[in-house]
Amino acid sequence: MIQTDRPLALVTGAGKSIGRSIARALHERGYAVAATDCDLDAVQSLARELAPDGASARAYRLDVRSAADIARVFGAVEAEMGGIDVLINNAGVYPSQPALEMGEDDWDLVMDTNLKGTFFCSQALARALAKRGAPGSIVNIASTSAFSARAGVAHYGASKAGVVMLTKSLAQEFGPLGVRVNAVAPGLVEVREGLVSPAYRDQISTVIPSGRIGTPEDIVGVVAFLLTPEANYINGECIVIDGGFLTGRFVQRAAAGVA
Ligand SMILES: NC(=O)c1ccc[n+]([C@@H]2O[C@H](COP(=O)([O-])OP(=O)(O)OC[C@H]3O[C@@H](n4cnc5c(N)ncnc54)[C@H](O)[C@@H]3O)[C@@H](O)[C@H]2O)c1
C-alpha cells in the first residue's frame, strides 16, 4: 500500500471535463486522488500528470453502472491507497432524445449512470467508513436540469432530480455515521469547444444574470469547499452554480428597453 498522509478522494468520471478539473483541484488542495472512469486511458494520463511516481494519484477503470464493478474498485483502492475519505459522484451522461423517440436502452443508460451509479458509489463509501468508524463526505454533481425542464432530456432531468433527493435521503441516513452528503447543481458548463454553437451561447448568455455560461473552474471551488471543515454543518444541501439562471425569467432591462 502507498504511504501518504493526504486524505483520499475518489472521483468518478475523472477522465475529462468537470471530473478531471475536480480531481486536479483536490490534488492541488492536498488530497490523494483515486481517479476513476470507464475510460482507463483518460484517467491514466491524469494520474501520470498529477503524480508520476503514483504516490498520491492512481487511475482505476470503473463503470458506475455496475454495482459489482463499484465494489471491486472501491476494494482495490482501499487495498492499494488506503481508506477513502471523500467521494465525488461526477460521472454522468446527457444525451438528447425527444421523449416520443426514447427507447428503454436510452432511459437505462442515463438512469444507471447518473442515479444508480451515484447511489451505489455512496453506499460503498458509507459502508467502508462505517467499518473504519471514520467520518467522510460525499459531493454529488446534480444539474439545474433537476429544477428546470429542458425539452429533449426528460431522462436526464429526472435522473438529476433523483440525485438531489438522494442527496437529502443519504444525508439523513449517513449523518449519524459522521458522513455528510451534499450536491452542486451546475448550469450549462462549456467543458469543450463546440459543446454549444456560438449562436446558442450568445442566446443563453442573455438569460443568465452573470452574463456568461459556466466553466469547470466555477464548479471545482464549491465542491472543494463542501469537503472542508468550514462546511461541517452543511448536510443534504444542493448548491446551485449557474450565474443566477434559475432565479426567474431574467430579461436584461436595457435590452428590453426598460430604464
Ligand atoms: N457540462 C455541463 O454543462 C453540465 C451541467 C450540469 C451538470 N453536469 C454534470 O457534470 C458531470 C460531468 O459532466 P461533463 O460535462 O464533465 O461530462 P463529460 O461527458 O465531458 O465527461 C464525463 C466523464 O464521465 C465518464 N463516464 C461516462 N459514463 C460513465 C460510466 N458509466 N462510468 C464511469 N465514468 C463514466 C466519461 O468517460 C467522461 O470522462 C455530469 O454528472 C453532468 O451531468 C454537466
PDB file of N, CA and C in Angstrom, residues 150-191:
ATOM      1  N   ARG A 150     -35.970  20.863 -19.601  1.00  0.00           N
ATOM      2  CA  ARG A 150     -35.480  21.216 -20.939  1.00  0.00           C
ATOM      3  C   ARG A 150     -35.953  20.119 -21.883  1.00  0.00           C
ATOM      4  N   ALA A 151     -36.600  20.511 -22.968  1.00  0.00           N
ATOM      5  CA  ALA A 151     -37.110  19.512 -23.924  1.00  0.00           C
ATOM      6  C   ALA A 151     -35.952  18.690 -24.476  1.00  0.00           C
ATOM      7  N   GLY A 152     -36.158  17.397 -24.600  1.00  0.00           N
ATOM      8  CA  GLY A 152     -35.137  16.529 -25.191  1.00  0.00           C
ATOM      9  C   GLY A 152     -34.307  15.773 -24.169  1.00  0.00           C
ATOM     10  N   VAL A 153     -34.467  16.116 -22.886  1.00  0.00           N
ATOM     11  CA  VAL A 153     -33.659  15.419 -21.872  1.00  0.00           C
ATOM     12  C   VAL A 153     -34.524  15.021 -20.672  1.00  0.00           C
ATOM     13  N   ALA A 154     -35.692  14.417 -20.963  1.00  0.00           N
ATOM     14  CA  ALA A 154     -36.597  14.009 -19.876  1.00  0.00           C
ATOM     15  C   ALA A 154     -35.895  13.048 -18.920  1.00  0.00           C
ATOM     16  N   HIS A 155     -35.135  12.097 -19.494  1.00  0.00           N
ATOM     17  CA  HIS A 155     -34.429  11.124 -18.641  1.00  0.00           C
ATOM     18  C   HIS A 155     -33.360  11.812 -17.799  1.00  0.00           C
ATOM     19  N   TYR A 156     -32.651  12.761 -18.408  1.00  0.00           N
ATOM     20  CA  TYR A 156     -31.570  13.449 -17.695  1.00  0.00           C
ATOM     21  C   TYR A 156     -32.127  14.282 -16.536  1.00  0.00           C
ATOM     22  N   GLY A 157     -33.158  15.077 -16.825  1.00  0.00           N
ATOM     23  CA  GLY A 157     -33.752  15.905 -15.771  1.00  0.00           C
ATOM     24  C   GLY A 157     -34.273  15.050 -14.623  1.00  0.00           C
ATOM     25  N   ALA A 158     -34.933  13.939 -14.975  1.00  0.00           N
ATOM     26  CA  ALA A 158     -35.460  13.052 -13.933  1.00  0.00           C
ATOM     27  C   ALA A 158     -34.319  12.438 -13.124  1.00  0.00           C
ATOM     28  N   SER A 159     -33.230  12.072 -13.806  1.00  0.00           N
ATOM     29  CA  SER A 159     -32.100  11.455 -13.083  1.00  0.00           C
ATOM     30  C   SER A 159     -31.477  12.462 -12.124  1.00  0.00           C
ATOM     31  N   LYS A 160     -31.363  13.717 -12.549  1.00  0.00           N
ATOM     32  CA  LYS A 160     -30.713  14.717 -11.687  1.00  0.00           C
ATOM     33  C   LYS A 160     -31.635  15.161 -10.549  1.00  0.00           C
ATOM     34  N   ALA A 161     -32.955  15.197 -10.806  1.00  0.00           N
ATOM     35  CA  ALA A 161     -33.892  15.445  -9.701  1.00  0.00           C
ATOM     36  C   ALA A 161     -33.765  14.311  -8.688  1.00  0.00           C
ATOM     37  N   GLY A 162     -33.571  13.089  -9.186  1.00  0.00           N
ATOM     38  CA  GLY A 162     -33.347  11.946  -8.301  1.00  0.00           C
ATOM     39  C   GLY A 162     -32.074  12.119  -7.484  1.00  0.00           C
ATOM     40  N   VAL A 163     -31.032  12.656  -8.113  1.00  0.00           N
ATOM     41  CA  VAL A 163     -29.765  12.866  -7.395  1.00  0.00           C
ATOM     42  C   VAL A 163     -29.961  13.865  -6.249  1.00  0.00           C
ATOM     43  N   VAL A 164     -30.759  14.903  -6.489  1.00  0.00           N
ATOM     44  CA  VAL A 164     -30.987  15.898  -5.433  1.00  0.00           C
ATOM     45  C   VAL A 164     -31.723  15.252  -4.255  1.00  0.00           C
ATOM     46  N   MET A 165     -32.739  14.441  -4.521  1.00  0.00           N
ATOM     47  CA  MET A 165     -33.464  13.786  -3.417  1.00  0.00           C
ATOM     48  C   MET A 165     -32.614  12.713  -2.745  1.00  0.00           C
ATOM     49  N   LEU A 166     -31.802  12.010  -3.559  1.00  0.00           N
ATOM     50  CA  LEU A 166     -30.880  11.017  -2.993  1.00  0.00           C
ATOM     51  C   LEU A 166     -29.914  11.698  -2.014  1.00  0.00           C
ATOM     52  N   THR A 167     -29.483  12.896  -2.371  1.00  0.00           N
ATOM     53  CA  THR A 167     -28.564  13.653  -1.510  1.00  0.00           C
ATOM     54  C   THR A 167     -29.209  13.884  -0.141  1.00  0.00           C
ATOM     55  N   LYS A 168     -30.486  14.248  -0.146  1.00  0.00           N
ATOM     56  CA  LYS A 168     -31.177  14.507   1.129  1.00  0.00           C
ATOM     57  C   LYS A 168     -31.398  13.203   1.906  1.00  0.00           C
ATOM     58  N   SER A 169     -31.835  12.159   1.186  1.00  0.00           N
ATOM     59  CA  SER A 169     -32.106  10.874   1.856  1.00  0.00           C
ATOM     60  C   SER A 169     -30.839  10.320   2.496  1.00  0.00           C
ATOM     61  N   LEU A 170     -29.730  10.377   1.733  1.00  0.00           N
ATOM     62  CA  LEU A 170     -28.490   9.795   2.257  1.00  0.00           C
ATOM     63  C   LEU A 170     -27.902  10.668   3.363  1.00  0.00           C
ATOM     64  N   ALA A 171     -28.134  11.984   3.298  1.00  0.00           N
ATOM     65  CA  ALA A 171     -27.692  12.852   4.400  1.00  0.00           C
ATOM     66  C   ALA A 171     -28.379  12.407   5.690  1.00  0.00           C
ATOM     67  N   GLN A 172     -29.643  12.047   5.602  1.00  0.00           N
ATOM     68  CA  GLN A 172     -30.361  11.590   6.797  1.00  0.00           C
ATOM     69  C   GLN A 172     -29.813  10.251   7.292  1.00  0.00           C
ATOM     70  N   GLU A 173     -29.552   9.344   6.356  1.00  0.00           N
ATOM     71  CA  GLU A 173     -29.123   8.008   6.794  1.00  0.00           C
ATOM     72  C   GLU A 173     -27.655   7.955   7.203  1.00  0.00           C
ATOM     73  N   PHE A 174     -26.815   8.768   6.522  1.00  0.00           N
ATOM     74  CA  PHE A 174     -25.375   8.693   6.805  1.00  0.00           C
ATOM     75  C   PHE A 174     -24.928   9.738   7.836  1.00  0.00           C
ATOM     76  N   GLY A 175     -25.736  10.779   8.043  1.00  0.00           N
ATOM     77  CA  GLY A 175     -25.366  11.829   9.015  1.00  0.00           C
ATOM     78  C   GLY A 175     -24.968  11.264  10.366  1.00  0.00           C
ATOM     79  N   PRO A 176     -25.754  10.350  10.925  1.00  0.00           N
ATOM     80  CA  PRO A 176     -25.391   9.794  12.238  1.00  0.00           C
ATOM     81  C   PRO A 176     -24.059   9.026  12.226  1.00  0.00           C
ATOM     82  N   LEU A 177     -23.582   8.654  11.034  1.00  0.00           N
ATOM     83  CA  LEU A 177     -22.274   7.970  10.928  1.00  0.00           C
ATOM     84  C   LEU A 177     -21.128   8.975  10.798  1.00  0.00           C
ATOM     85  N   GLY A 178     -21.462  10.279  10.720  1.00  0.00           N
ATOM     86  CA  GLY A 178     -20.414  11.292  10.521  1.00  0.00           C
ATOM     87  C   GLY A 178     -20.077  11.486   9.050  1.00  0.00           C
ATOM     88  N   VAL A 179     -20.985  11.084   8.192  1.00  0.00           N
ATOM     89  CA  VAL A 179     -20.761  11.234   6.745  1.00  0.00           C
ATOM     90  C   VAL A 179     -21.753  12.261   6.208  1.00  0.00           C
ATOM     91  N   ARG A 180     -21.224  13.385   5.699  1.00  0.00           N
ATOM     92  CA  ARG A 180     -22.095  14.402   5.105  1.00  0.00           C
ATOM     93  C   ARG A 180     -22.287  14.105   3.619  1.00  0.00           C
ATOM     94  N   VAL A 181     -23.493  14.440   3.110  1.00  0.00           N
ATOM     95  CA  VAL A 181     -23.787  14.226   1.685  1.00  0.00           C
ATOM     96  C   VAL A 181     -24.398  15.507   1.135  1.00  0.00           C
ATOM     97  N   ASN A 182     -23.703  16.117   0.196  1.00  0.00           N
ATOM     98  CA  ASN A 182     -24.198  17.353  -0.424  1.00  0.00           C
ATOM     99  C   ASN A 182     -24.126  17.238  -1.942  1.00  0.00           C
ATOM    100  N   ALA A 183     -24.669  18.241  -2.612  1.00  0.00           N
ATOM    101  CA  ALA A 183     -24.654  18.246  -4.076  1.00  0.00           C
ATOM    102  C   ALA A 183     -24.374  19.661  -4.575  1.00  0.00           C
ATOM    103  N   VAL A 184     -23.919  19.737  -5.813  1.00  0.00           N
ATOM    104  CA  VAL A 184     -23.892  21.025  -6.515  1.00  0.00           C
ATOM    105  C   VAL A 184     -24.705  20.830  -7.794  1.00  0.00           C
ATOM    106  N   ALA A 185     -25.353  21.902  -8.223  1.00  0.00           N
ATOM    107  CA  ALA A 185     -26.157  21.838  -9.446  1.00  0.00           C
ATOM    108  C   ALA A 185     -25.631  22.891 -10.421  1.00  0.00           C
ATOM    109  N   PRO A 186     -24.710  22.486 -11.304  1.00  0.00           N
ATOM    110  CA  PRO A 186     -24.211  23.447 -12.289  1.00  0.00           C
ATOM    111  C   PRO A 186     -25.268  23.761 -13.345  1.00  0.00           C
ATOM    112  N   GLY A 187     -25.235  24.987 -13.840  1.00  0.00           N
ATOM    113  CA  GLY A 187     -25.934  25.299 -15.076  1.00  0.00           C
ATOM    114  C   GLY A 187     -25.054  24.836 -16.230  1.00  0.00           C
ATOM    115  N   LEU A 188     -25.320  25.337 -17.421  1.00  0.00           N
ATOM    116  CA  LEU A 188     -24.526  24.909 -18.576  1.00  0.00           C
ATOM    117  C   LEU A 188     -23.047  25.263 -18.366  1.00  0.00           C
ATOM    118  N   VAL A 189     -22.191  24.255 -18.519  1.00  0.00           N
ATOM    119  CA  VAL A 189     -20.745  24.439 -18.366  1.00  0.00           C
ATOM    120  C   VAL A 189     -20.099  24.080 -19.692  1.00  0.00           C
ATOM    121  N   GLU A 190     -19.325  24.997 -20.238  1.00  0.00           N
ATOM    122  CA  GLU A 190     -18.686  24.724 -21.530  1.00  0.00           C
ATOM    123  C   GLU A 190     -17.424  23.906 -21.288  1.00  0.00           C
ATOM    124  N   VAL A 191     -17.598  22.579 -21.337  1.00  0.00           N
ATOM    125  CA  VAL A 191     -16.480  21.701 -20.995  1.00  0.00           C
ATOM    126  C   VAL A 191     -15.543  21.448 -22.172  1.00  0.00           C
TER     127      VAL A 191
END
